[in-house]
Coordinates of C-alpha atoms in Angstrom, one line a residue:
M11 CA 207.0 61.0 -32.2
I12 CA 210.1 59.9 -34.4
I13 CA 212.8 58.3 -32.7
Y14 CA 215.5 58.8 -34.9
K15 CA 215.8 61.9 -37.1
E16 CA 218.7 63.3 -38.8
S17 CA 219.9 64.5 -42.3
K18 CA 220.4 62.1 -45.2
K19 CA 224.3 62.7 -44.7
Q20 CA 224.7 62.2 -41.2
F21 CA 222.4 58.9 -41.5
I22 CA 224.9 57.8 -44.2
A23 CA 227.8 58.3 -41.6
D24 CA 225.9 56.9 -38.8
V25 CA 225.5 53.7 -40.7
F26 CA 228.9 53.9 -42.5
N27 CA 230.4 53.9 -38.7
D28 CA 228.1 50.9 -37.7
C29 CA 226.6 53.1 -35.0
I30 CA 223.2 53.5 -36.4
E31 CA 221.2 50.6 -34.6
E32 CA 222.7 51.7 -31.5
K33 CA 221.7 55.2 -32.0
I34 CA 218.1 54.1 -32.4
N35 CA 218.1 52.0 -29.7
N36 CA 219.5 54.8 -27.1
Q37 CA 216.7 57.0 -28.6
M38 CA 214.2 54.3 -28.0
I39 CA 215.2 54.1 -24.5
E40 CA 215.3 58.1 -23.8
K41 CA 211.9 58.5 -25.8
M42 CA 209.7 55.8 -25.1
H43 CA 211.4 54.3 -21.8
R44 CA 211.7 50.6 -23.3
H45 CA 214.7 48.3 -24.3
T46 CA 214.4 47.0 -27.7
G47 CA 214.8 43.1 -28.3
K48 CA 217.3 41.6 -30.1
A49 CA 215.3 40.5 -33.3
E50 CA 214.4 44.3 -33.7
Y51 CA 218.0 45.5 -32.9
R52 CA 219.3 42.9 -35.8
S53 CA 216.7 44.0 -38.0
W54 CA 217.8 47.8 -37.8
A55 CA 221.3 46.7 -38.3
N56 CA 220.2 44.7 -41.4
S57 CA 217.6 47.0 -43.1
M58 CA 219.8 50.1 -42.7
Q59 CA 222.7 48.6 -44.4
Y60 CA 220.2 48.3 -47.7
M61 CA 218.9 52.0 -47.2
Y62 CA 222.4 53.1 -47.0
K63 CA 223.2 51.7 -50.6
V64 CA 219.5 53.1 -51.7
M65 CA 220.5 56.7 -50.1
D66 CA 224.1 57.0 -50.7
T67 CA 223.7 59.1 -53.9
D68 CA 224.1 62.8 -54.9
S69 CA 220.7 62.5 -56.4
I70 CA 219.2 62.5 -52.8
P71 CA 220.5 65.8 -51.5
D72 CA 222.6 65.8 -48.3
D73 CA 220.1 67.9 -46.1
V74 CA 217.0 66.3 -46.7
D75 CA 215.3 64.7 -43.5
V76 CA 215.5 60.9 -42.9
A77 CA 213.1 59.5 -39.7
I78 CA 213.4 56.3 -38.5
E79 CA 210.7 54.7 -36.0
Y80 CA 207.9 57.3 -36.6
R81 CA 204.6 56.4 -34.3
I82 CA 201.6 57.0 -35.9
P83 CA 199.3 59.2 -33.8
N84 CA 196.6 57.8 -31.6
S85 CA 198.2 54.2 -32.1
N86 CA 200.9 52.2 -31.1
K87 CA 202.2 51.6 -34.9
R88 CA 205.4 52.8 -36.0
V89 CA 206.5 53.4 -39.5
D90 CA 210.0 52.2 -40.7
F91 CA 211.8 55.0 -42.6
I92 CA 210.6 58.4 -44.1
V93 CA 212.7 60.6 -46.5
A94 CA 211.1 64.4 -46.3
G95 CA 211.6 67.2 -48.3
E96 CA 210.3 68.9 -51.6
G97 CA 209.3 68.0 -55.0
E98 CA 210.0 69.9 -58.2
N99 CA 207.8 72.4 -58.0
G100 CA 208.3 73.4 -54.3
E101 CA 205.4 70.9 -53.0
E102 CA 206.0 69.2 -49.8
N103 CA 206.4 65.4 -50.3
A104 CA 207.5 62.5 -48.1
V105 CA 208.2 58.9 -49.0
V106 CA 207.0 56.0 -46.5
I107 CA 208.9 53.0 -46.8
E108 CA 207.9 49.6 -44.9
L109 CA 210.8 47.5 -44.5
K110 CA 210.9 44.0 -44.2
Q111 CA 213.2 40.6 -43.1
W112 CA 210.8 38.6 -45.5
Q113 CA 212.6 35.9 -47.7
S114 CA 209.5 34.3 -49.1
A115 CA 205.8 34.6 -49.2
Q116 CA 202.6 32.9 -50.7
R117 CA 199.4 33.8 -52.0
V118 CA 196.3 34.0 -49.8
T119 CA 193.2 34.0 -52.6
D120 CA 190.3 33.6 -50.5
K121 CA 191.0 36.8 -47.9
N122 CA 191.3 40.2 -49.4
G123 CA 194.9 41.8 -48.8
L124 CA 196.6 38.8 -46.9
V125 CA 199.7 36.7 -47.7
R126 CA 201.3 34.0 -45.8
T127 CA 205.1 34.1 -44.3
I128 CA 207.3 32.8 -41.7
L129 CA 206.6 35.2 -38.4
G130 CA 208.0 34.2 -35.2
G131 CA 209.0 30.9 -36.6
S132 CA 205.8 29.5 -38.1
L133 CA 203.7 30.1 -41.5
R134 CA 201.2 32.9 -40.8
E135 CA 198.7 35.0 -42.5
T136 CA 199.5 38.6 -42.4
T137 CA 198.7 41.9 -44.2
H138 CA 200.5 42.3 -47.6
P139 CA 203.3 44.8 -47.1
S140 CA 201.8 47.1 -49.6
Y141 CA 198.5 47.0 -47.9
Q142 CA 200.3 47.9 -44.5
A143 CA 202.3 50.8 -45.9
W144 CA 199.2 52.2 -47.4
S145 CA 197.0 51.6 -44.2
Y146 CA 199.7 53.5 -42.3
V147 CA 199.8 56.5 -44.9
S148 CA 196.1 56.8 -44.6
M149 CA 196.0 56.6 -40.9
I150 CA 198.5 59.3 -40.7
Q151 CA 196.7 61.6 -43.5
D152 CA 193.4 60.8 -41.3
Y153 CA 194.7 61.7 -38.0
N154 CA 197.2 64.7 -38.7
E155 CA 195.5 67.9 -39.9
D156 CA 198.6 69.6 -40.7
V157 CA 199.7 66.5 -43.4
R158 CA 195.9 67.8 -45.2
K159 CA 196.3 71.4 -44.3
Y160 CA 199.6 71.7 -45.9
H161 CA 199.0 69.2 -48.7
I162 CA 201.9 67.0 -47.8
D163 CA 202.0 64.2 -50.1
L164 CA 202.9 60.7 -48.6
E165 CA 203.8 58.1 -50.9
P166 CA 203.9 54.7 -49.5
C167 CA 206.2 51.7 -50.8
T168 CA 207.8 48.4 -49.2
Y169 CA 211.2 47.4 -49.3
L170 CA 211.9 43.5 -48.8
H171 CA 215.5 43.5 -49.1
N172 CA 215.9 39.9 -48.2
Y173 CA 213.2 38.7 -50.8
I174 CA 214.4 37.3 -54.2
R175 CA 211.6 37.7 -56.7
T176 CA 210.6 34.7 -58.7
E177 CA 208.6 34.2 -61.8
N178 CA 204.9 34.8 -61.2
D179 CA 205.8 35.9 -58.2
P180 CA 203.2 35.8 -55.2
L181 CA 203.4 39.0 -53.8
L182 CA 203.0 40.4 -57.1
D183 CA 199.7 38.7 -58.2
R184 CA 197.6 40.4 -59.7
I185 CA 195.1 39.8 -56.7
Y186 CA 197.2 42.5 -54.7
Y187 CA 197.0 45.0 -57.6
Y188 CA 195.0 47.6 -55.7
Y189 CA 197.4 47.8 -53.2
T190 CA 200.7 47.3 -55.3
R191 CA 199.5 50.2 -57.5
R192 CA 199.1 52.3 -54.5
A193 CA 202.4 51.0 -52.6
P194 CA 204.9 49.7 -54.6
V195 CA 206.8 46.4 -53.7
F196 CA 210.7 46.8 -54.3
M197 CA 212.7 43.5 -53.5
R198 CA 216.3 42.2 -53.4
G199 CA 218.3 43.9 -56.3
D200 CA 215.8 46.7 -56.6
A201 CA 218.0 49.4 -54.4
L202 CA 218.3 51.7 -57.8
K203 CA 214.6 51.3 -58.5
L204 CA 213.6 52.4 -55.2
R205 CA 216.2 55.3 -55.1
E206 CA 214.5 56.3 -58.3
Y207 CA 211.3 56.5 -56.8
I208 CA 212.6 58.6 -53.8
T209 CA 213.9 61.1 -56.4
K210 CA 210.9 60.9 -58.2
Y211 CA 209.3 62.8 -55.0
I212 CA 212.1 64.4 -53.2
K213 CA 214.6 66.8 -55.1
K214 CA 215.6 69.2 -52.4
A215 CA 215.5 69.8 -48.6
N216 CA 212.3 71.2 -46.8
N217 CA 212.7 71.0 -42.8
K218 CA 209.2 71.9 -42.5
T219 CA 207.8 68.7 -44.1
L220 CA 208.8 66.3 -41.3
Y221 CA 208.4 68.9 -38.4
E222 CA 204.9 69.1 -39.8
I223 CA 204.3 65.0 -39.7
E224 CA 205.9 64.8 -36.4
F225 CA 204.3 67.7 -34.5
G226 CA 201.2 68.4 -36.8
R227 CA 197.9 69.0 -34.9
I228 CA 196.3 65.9 -34.3
K229 CA 192.4 66.5 -34.9
P230 CA 189.6 64.8 -33.0
S231 CA 189.6 61.9 -34.8
K232 CA 186.7 59.4 -36.1
S233 CA 184.2 57.8 -33.6
L234 CA 182.6 55.2 -34.2
Q235 CA 179.2 56.7 -33.4
D236 CA 179.9 59.4 -35.8
T237 CA 180.6 57.2 -39.2
M238 CA 178.1 54.4 -38.5
V239 CA 175.8 55.2 -41.5
N240 CA 178.8 55.5 -44.0
L241 CA 179.8 52.0 -42.7
L242 CA 176.7 50.5 -43.1
A243 CA 176.5 51.7 -46.5
G244 CA 179.6 49.9 -47.5
K245 CA 182.2 52.9 -47.2
E246 CA 185.4 52.5 -45.8
E247 CA 185.6 55.0 -42.9
F248 CA 188.4 53.2 -40.8
K249 CA 191.5 51.8 -42.6
L250 CA 191.9 48.1 -40.2
I251 CA 195.1 47.8 -39.4
D252 CA 197.5 44.5 -39.0
E253 CA 196.0 42.0 -36.8
Q254 CA 192.3 44.0 -37.4
K255 CA 192.5 43.2 -40.9
V256 CA 193.6 39.8 -40.6
I257 CA 191.0 38.7 -38.0
F258 CA 188.4 40.5 -40.1
E259 CA 189.4 38.5 -42.8
Q260 CA 189.5 35.4 -41.3
V261 CA 186.1 35.8 -39.5
L262 CA 184.8 37.1 -43.0
S263 CA 186.1 33.7 -44.5
L264 CA 184.1 31.6 -42.0
A265 CA 180.9 33.8 -42.6
K266 CA 181.0 32.8 -46.3
L267 CA 181.4 29.1 -45.3
N268 CA 177.8 27.4 -46.4
D269 CA 177.8 23.9 -44.7
N270 CA 175.4 24.7 -42.0
K271 CA 177.9 23.7 -39.2
K272 CA 178.2 25.8 -36.0
R273 CA 181.2 27.9 -35.2
T274 CA 182.3 30.1 -32.4
V275 CA 184.7 32.9 -32.8
I276 CA 186.3 34.7 -29.5
I277 CA 188.0 37.8 -30.0
H278 CA 190.3 39.0 -27.0
G279 CA 190.9 42.6 -26.9
G280 CA 191.7 45.5 -24.2
P281 CA 190.0 49.2 -24.2
G282 CA 190.6 51.1 -27.7
T283 CA 192.0 48.0 -29.4
G284 CA 188.8 48.3 -32.4
K285 CA 186.6 45.5 -30.9
S286 CA 183.2 47.8 -31.8
V287 CA 184.8 48.7 -34.9
L288 CA 185.7 45.3 -36.2
A289 CA 182.2 44.2 -34.9
I290 CA 180.2 46.8 -37.1
N291 CA 182.5 46.2 -40.2
L292 CA 181.7 42.7 -40.2
L293 CA 178.1 43.5 -39.8
A294 CA 178.4 45.8 -42.6
K295 CA 180.2 43.6 -45.1
T296 CA 178.2 40.2 -44.1
M297 CA 175.1 41.9 -44.9
G298 CA 176.2 43.7 -48.1
E299 CA 178.5 41.6 -49.9
L300 CA 177.1 38.1 -48.7
A301 CA 173.7 39.3 -48.4
S302 CA 173.6 37.4 -44.7
N303 CA 170.9 37.5 -42.1
S304 CA 173.3 39.2 -39.5
M305 CA 172.9 41.4 -36.6
Y306 CA 175.1 43.0 -33.8
V307 CA 174.3 42.5 -30.3
T308 CA 175.5 44.0 -27.3
K309 CA 174.2 44.1 -23.2
N310 CA 175.2 47.7 -23.3
M311 CA 172.3 50.0 -23.9
A312 CA 174.3 53.2 -24.2
P313 CA 176.2 52.4 -27.7
R314 CA 172.7 51.0 -28.9
S315 CA 171.0 54.0 -28.4
V316 CA 173.7 56.3 -29.8
Y317 CA 173.9 54.0 -33.2
S318 CA 170.5 54.2 -33.3
E319 CA 170.4 58.1 -33.0
K320 CA 172.9 58.3 -35.7
L321 CA 171.2 55.8 -37.8
Q322 CA 167.8 57.9 -37.8
D323 CA 169.8 60.8 -38.5
G324 CA 170.9 59.0 -41.6
N325 CA 167.4 58.4 -42.6
Y326 CA 167.3 54.7 -41.9
R327 CA 164.1 53.6 -40.8
K328 CA 163.4 52.4 -37.0
T329 CA 162.3 48.8 -37.9
T330 CA 165.3 48.6 -40.1
I331 CA 167.7 49.8 -37.0
D332 CA 165.9 47.5 -34.5
N333 CA 166.7 44.7 -37.0
L334 CA 170.3 45.7 -37.1
F335 CA 170.9 46.3 -33.3
K336 CA 169.4 44.0 -30.4
G337 CA 170.0 43.9 -26.5
S338 CA 171.6 40.5 -25.5
G339 CA 168.2 39.4 -23.9
S340 CA 166.5 39.2 -27.3
F341 CA 167.3 35.3 -28.0
I342 CA 165.8 33.7 -25.5
D343 CA 163.1 32.0 -27.9
T344 CA 165.2 32.2 -31.0
P345 CA 165.1 28.7 -33.2
S346 CA 168.7 27.0 -33.6
N347 CA 170.9 28.6 -36.5
F348 CA 168.1 30.9 -37.1
F349 CA 170.9 33.8 -37.9
D350 CA 173.7 33.5 -40.2
S351 CA 176.0 35.4 -38.1
L352 CA 176.0 37.1 -34.6
F353 CA 178.4 39.6 -33.9
I354 CA 178.3 40.2 -30.0
D355 CA 180.2 43.2 -28.6
E356 CA 181.2 43.8 -25.0
A357 CA 180.1 40.1 -24.6
H358 CA 181.9 40.2 -21.2
R359 CA 178.6 42.2 -19.7
L360 CA 176.5 39.2 -21.1
N361 CA 174.1 37.8 -18.1
G362 CA 172.8 34.7 -17.1
K363 CA 169.0 35.5 -16.6
S364 CA 167.5 38.3 -18.9
G365 CA 164.5 40.4 -18.2
L366 CA 164.0 43.4 -16.1
Y367 CA 163.7 41.0 -13.1
S368 CA 166.6 38.6 -14.4
N369 CA 163.7 35.9 -14.5
K370 CA 163.5 35.1 -18.0
G371 CA 165.7 32.5 -20.1
E372 CA 168.6 30.4 -19.0
N373 CA 171.8 31.6 -20.2
Q374 CA 172.6 34.4 -22.7
V375 CA 175.6 33.0 -23.9
K376 CA 174.1 29.5 -24.5
E377 CA 171.1 31.5 -26.1
L378 CA 173.2 33.5 -28.6
I379 CA 175.4 30.4 -29.7
N380 CA 172.2 28.3 -30.4
A381 CA 170.8 31.1 -32.2
A382 CA 173.4 31.5 -34.8
K383 CA 175.5 29.3 -37.3
L384 CA 178.7 31.8 -36.6
S385 CA 178.6 33.5 -33.2
V386 CA 181.6 36.2 -32.7
F387 CA 182.1 37.4 -29.2
F388 CA 184.1 40.4 -28.7
V389 CA 185.6 40.0 -25.0
D390 CA 187.8 41.9 -22.5
D391 CA 187.6 39.8 -19.1
H392 CA 188.7 42.8 -17.2
Q393 CA 185.5 45.1 -18.1
Q394 CA 183.2 43.0 -16.3
V395 CA 181.7 45.5 -13.8
T396 CA 178.6 43.7 -12.1
L397 CA 178.0 40.9 -10.1
K398 CA 175.7 39.7 -12.9
D399 CA 178.3 39.8 -15.8
I400 CA 179.0 36.2 -16.8
G401 CA 180.2 36.5 -20.3
S402 CA 183.8 35.6 -19.6
T403 CA 186.2 33.5 -22.2
E404 CA 185.7 30.5 -19.8
E405 CA 182.0 30.8 -19.8
I406 CA 181.9 31.3 -23.8
M407 CA 184.0 28.3 -24.1
K408 CA 181.7 26.1 -22.0
W409 CA 178.5 26.7 -24.1
A410 CA 180.4 26.3 -27.4
N411 CA 181.5 22.8 -26.4
F412 CA 178.1 22.1 -25.4
Y413 CA 176.7 22.8 -28.6
H414 CA 180.2 21.1 -30.3
T415 CA 180.9 24.0 -32.6
S416 CA 184.3 24.8 -33.9
I417 CA 186.0 27.4 -31.6
Y418 CA 188.6 30.0 -33.2
E419 CA 190.3 32.5 -30.8
Y420 CA 191.9 35.7 -31.9
T421 CA 193.5 38.7 -30.1
L422 CA 193.5 42.3 -31.1
A423 CA 196.7 43.9 -29.3
S424 CA 197.1 47.2 -31.2
Q425 CA 195.9 50.3 -29.3
F426 CA 193.7 53.0 -30.9
R427 CA 192.7 54.9 -27.9
C428 CA 194.4 56.4 -25.1
N429 CA 196.9 58.3 -28.0
G430 CA 197.7 54.5 -28.8
S431 CA 199.5 54.5 -25.4
D432 CA 200.3 50.8 -24.5
G433 CA 202.3 52.5 -21.5
Y434 CA 199.3 54.4 -20.3
L435 CA 196.9 50.8 -20.5
N436 CA 200.0 48.9 -18.6
W437 CA 200.3 51.8 -16.2
I438 CA 196.6 51.6 -15.2
D439 CA 196.5 48.1 -15.1
D440 CA 199.7 48.1 -12.7
V441 CA 198.7 50.8 -10.6
L442 CA 194.9 49.6 -10.1
E443 CA 196.9 46.0 -9.3
V444 CA 194.4 44.7 -12.3
Q445 CA 197.4 43.1 -14.0
P446 CA 200.6 44.1 -12.0
T447 CA 203.8 44.0 -13.9
A448 CA 207.3 43.5 -12.8
N449 CA 208.2 46.9 -14.9
D450 CA 207.7 50.2 -12.9
V451 CA 208.6 52.3 -16.0
F452 CA 206.0 53.0 -18.6
D453 CA 205.8 55.2 -21.7
L454 CA 202.8 57.5 -21.0
D455 CA 202.5 59.3 -24.6
Y456 CA 199.4 60.3 -23.3
D457 CA 197.9 63.6 -21.5
V458 CA 197.2 62.3 -18.2
R459 CA 196.7 64.5 -15.3
V460 CA 195.8 64.6 -11.6
Y461 CA 194.1 67.3 -9.9
D462 CA 193.6 68.3 -6.3
D463 CA 190.0 70.0 -7.0
P464 CA 187.2 68.6 -9.0
N465 CA 186.5 71.9 -10.3
E466 CA 189.7 72.0 -12.2
V467 CA 189.1 68.6 -13.7
Y468 CA 185.7 69.8 -15.0
Q469 CA 187.1 73.0 -16.5
E470 CA 189.7 71.3 -18.3
V471 CA 186.9 69.3 -19.8
L472 CA 185.0 72.0 -21.2
K473 CA 188.1 73.4 -22.5
H474 CA 188.7 70.5 -24.3
N475 CA 185.3 70.1 -25.5
D476 CA 185.7 70.4 -29.3
N477 CA 182.9 69.2 -31.5
N478 CA 181.1 68.1 -28.3
K479 CA 183.4 65.1 -27.4
A480 CA 184.7 65.8 -24.0
R481 CA 182.7 64.3 -21.0
M482 CA 182.8 64.0 -17.3
V483 CA 182.2 60.5 -15.5
A484 CA 182.4 59.2 -12.0
G485 CA 182.5 56.1 -9.9
Y486 CA 179.4 55.0 -8.7
C487 CA 179.4 56.3 -5.2
W488 CA 176.6 59.1 -5.2
N489 CA 172.8 58.2 -5.3
W490 CA 170.7 59.5 -8.0
I491 CA 168.1 61.7 -6.6
K492 CA 164.9 60.5 -7.8
D493 CA 163.4 64.2 -8.6
G494 CA 165.9 65.4 -10.0
K495 CA 166.8 62.7 -13.1
G496 CA 165.4 65.2 -15.6
D497 CA 167.3 68.1 -14.2
S498 CA 170.7 68.8 -14.6
S499 CA 170.8 71.9 -11.7
V500 CA 170.0 69.2 -9.4
H501 CA 173.2 68.2 -8.2
D502 CA 173.5 64.6 -7.2
I503 CA 177.2 64.7 -6.9
E504 CA 178.3 67.0 -4.4
I505 CA 181.8 67.1 -2.9
P506 CA 181.2 70.3 -0.2
E507 CA 184.8 71.1 0.6
F508 CA 185.6 72.1 -2.9
D509 CA 181.9 73.6 -3.8
F510 CA 181.7 70.9 -6.3
G511 CA 178.2 70.1 -7.5
M512 CA 177.0 68.2 -10.9
S513 CA 174.1 66.1 -11.7
W514 CA 174.2 62.4 -13.0
N515 CA 173.4 62.2 -16.9
L516 CA 169.9 62.9 -17.0
G517 CA 167.5 60.1 -17.0
S518 CA 165.4 61.4 -19.7
T519 CA 167.7 60.2 -22.7
S520 CA 169.9 57.4 -23.5
T521 CA 172.3 59.3 -25.7
W522 CA 174.2 61.2 -23.2
A523 CA 177.3 60.4 -24.9
I524 CA 176.3 62.7 -27.9
D525 CA 173.6 65.1 -26.5
K526 CA 174.5 68.8 -27.3
D527 CA 174.6 69.8 -23.6
S528 CA 175.9 66.5 -21.8
V529 CA 179.1 68.2 -21.0
S530 CA 177.5 69.7 -18.0
E531 CA 176.5 66.2 -16.6
I532 CA 178.5 63.3 -15.3
G533 CA 178.0 59.9 -16.9
C534 CA 178.7 56.6 -15.0
I535 CA 179.9 53.1 -16.2
H536 CA 176.5 52.3 -17.6
T537 CA 176.3 55.1 -20.0
C538 CA 179.9 55.3 -21.1
Q539 CA 181.2 51.5 -21.7
G540 CA 181.5 50.7 -25.2
L541 CA 182.1 54.3 -26.1
E542 CA 184.8 56.7 -26.6
F543 CA 185.6 60.5 -26.2
D544 CA 188.5 62.7 -27.1
Y545 CA 188.8 63.6 -23.3
V546 CA 187.5 62.4 -20.3
G547 CA 187.5 63.8 -16.6
V548 CA 187.1 60.8 -14.1
I549 CA 185.9 61.2 -10.4
I550 CA 187.5 58.4 -8.4
G551 CA 185.0 58.0 -5.3
D552 CA 185.5 56.7 -2.0
D553 CA 184.9 53.0 -2.9
M554 CA 188.7 53.1 -4.0
R555 CA 191.7 54.7 -1.7
Y556 CA 195.1 53.9 -1.2
E557 CA 196.7 52.8 2.2
D558 CA 199.5 50.6 3.7
G559 CA 201.0 50.7 0.0
H560 CA 198.3 49.1 -2.1
I561 CA 194.8 50.0 -3.6
V562 CA 191.9 49.2 -1.5
T563 CA 188.1 49.0 -2.4
D564 CA 185.2 49.5 -0.4
F565 CA 181.7 48.0 -1.7
T566 CA 179.9 50.1 1.4
K567 CA 181.2 53.1 -0.4
R568 CA 179.0 52.5 -3.3
A569 CA 175.6 54.2 -3.8
T570 CA 172.7 52.5 -2.7
T571 CA 171.0 53.1 -6.0
D572 CA 173.8 51.3 -8.0
Q573 CA 172.9 48.0 -9.1
S574 CA 176.2 46.7 -10.0
L575 CA 176.9 45.2 -6.8
R576 CA 173.5 44.1 -5.9
G577 CA 173.7 40.9 -3.5
I578 CA 177.0 41.6 -2.5
K579 CA 176.0 42.2 1.2
K580 CA 174.2 39.0 1.3
L581 CA 177.2 37.2 0.1
Y582 CA 179.4 39.0 2.5
K583 CA 177.4 37.5 5.5
E584 CA 177.9 34.1 3.8
H585 CA 181.1 34.2 2.2
P586 CA 183.0 37.3 3.5
E587 CA 186.2 36.5 1.3
E588 CA 184.6 35.7 -1.9
A589 CA 182.4 38.7 -1.6
L590 CA 185.4 41.0 -1.0
K591 CA 187.3 39.4 -3.9
K592 CA 184.1 39.8 -6.4
A593 CA 183.8 43.4 -5.3
D594 CA 187.1 44.3 -5.5
R595 CA 187.4 42.8 -9.0
I596 CA 184.5 44.8 -10.3
I597 CA 185.4 48.2 -8.7
K598 CA 188.8 48.1 -10.1
N599 CA 187.4 47.0 -13.6
T600 CA 185.1 50.0 -13.3
Y601 CA 187.7 52.6 -13.0
R602 CA 190.1 50.7 -15.6
T603 CA 186.8 51.3 -17.9
L604 CA 186.4 54.7 -17.4
L605 CA 190.0 55.8 -17.3
T606 CA 190.4 54.5 -20.8
R607 CA 187.6 56.4 -22.2
G608 CA 189.4 59.0 -23.6
Q609 CA 191.5 59.2 -26.9
K610 CA 193.7 62.1 -26.0
G611 CA 193.6 62.6 -22.4
C612 CA 192.4 61.9 -19.1
F613 CA 191.8 64.2 -16.1
I614 CA 191.4 62.7 -12.7
F615 CA 190.2 63.6 -9.3
C616 CA 190.4 61.4 -6.6
T617 CA 188.1 62.0 -3.1
D618 CA 190.9 60.0 -1.4
K619 CA 193.9 62.4 -0.9
A620 CA 196.3 59.6 -0.6
L621 CA 195.5 57.9 -3.6
S622 CA 195.8 61.3 -5.4
Q623 CA 199.2 61.5 -3.9
Y624 CA 200.1 57.8 -4.9
L625 CA 198.4 58.8 -8.8
K626 CA 200.7 61.7 -9.0
M627 CA 204.0 59.6 -7.6
R628 CA 203.6 56.9 -10.3
L629 CA 203.1 59.5 -13.2
D630 CA 206.5 61.4 -11.8
N631 CA 208.0 57.9 -11.9
K632 CA 206.6 56.7 -15.1

């Protein structure tokens, strides 16, 4: 999506007539359903005056395309300014310009690609402007199939028009040469140099170029499970973006400390913010560069099984895999500080006791912090989906303080799932009343549909099952038929009024997410949490309905074979209000997780017709 798109001639006129910022703002409201803050509005007014000086020349043809605020596919990141056209030999080119209001910066010598500058009124570490511009272009190239198909050359650069160059300028230090060579830095007084950079690649207009950038086919994007082998081999599969890169470098700097002090890191992040990508990148880096005794830990068996399968395909030995990926109950007897680093993914799923019968150990959070010098917890407090889940931020803080560790907290905010639509995630939280907002208008730049027939949902999933990356999932409202756990022709889930029947994912496999024929089965929360697909079909069962203007949950409609709410009936007899509150949170968290597994789309069926109508109404009023 491009917010503002005009010819260079029209852009010049809009800036000259002092209406450019108003035009961008109006398009932002129309296309993204959001109002712009004063700071961003002022930045447009300021930056576009400088770009006017750069673009106001006969050497840049009047009819070349100018784009402002282009949203990168599968993310919520936006490119500031693009000039698109043709090169000297008819090749399709685009110059991608990251604009900055900075006035000063400082080097950061111990963290790759980071600088310090004033952001939000205080001095903070952030990515070097050249790293940002280069990583944004890399994302476009990675996601947009037409950019690769038509060999569109994207040339990144950054323009700090308020920044006065100094002798031995920190932004131009040789430690950043890898990035500044790929994305040159232009500063105050460099308008002519930036103009020459643009004219080097843009000789004449070609309206196809910007069209293909904006509307190019978005290929099924990389999934973590598919790139595991290369990541652990030290190959860069995912360009870490903005706060991902900052947090990665900050945690890595803690891992490099060799002072035998204990440290606890808590990284908050909602669905699709890259928690698992960051965890695996940190594992690979600490193992490779630092030769650290590191390990990836998660309570969820499904992602561990999938990663293990992929690594075995990459000729990793089983003993090596077992030493890299562990369940959270494996640290009961681990000596203090035995590990240099533990990266605990899906930490919200940690339990108190361990073992099949929950009769071992004391507390998994405590045991993990005890076992490592550096414990890194990746947490989303709204993804606790069973009564046994205790891995909250509060619980981690409690045991970090118990061991007198230094505590560091970071937040991953950028969205890289659900087509990068923050609006969709906010819509889900508001609709399910997980985190209601005062806003009732959301930018849903995401393929979400509600169907009246579960067969239609399944047909859409089949239609979108390119590369085996679409799946059906459902709330745990249907029992597993014991004798049919290895037979997909035995239908655990049946909705008779629609002549619909499917099997739960087979009990004979732990890799349902990547198995060849799994599209014919339905996954549950336990087989898909921590994983992602291109498209997901979600069946919302009788445990959630809509009545009297609110979302209502009903734990009595859960399957008797479901262990997520084990003990809730006893608690209900003793403390009914507490039981209802806990069950409500778990059921809503479950559906929130299921509804956010798809990178590109989500198709929904509700057994409760009133809930279906409510979701449709909320989509119509988005």
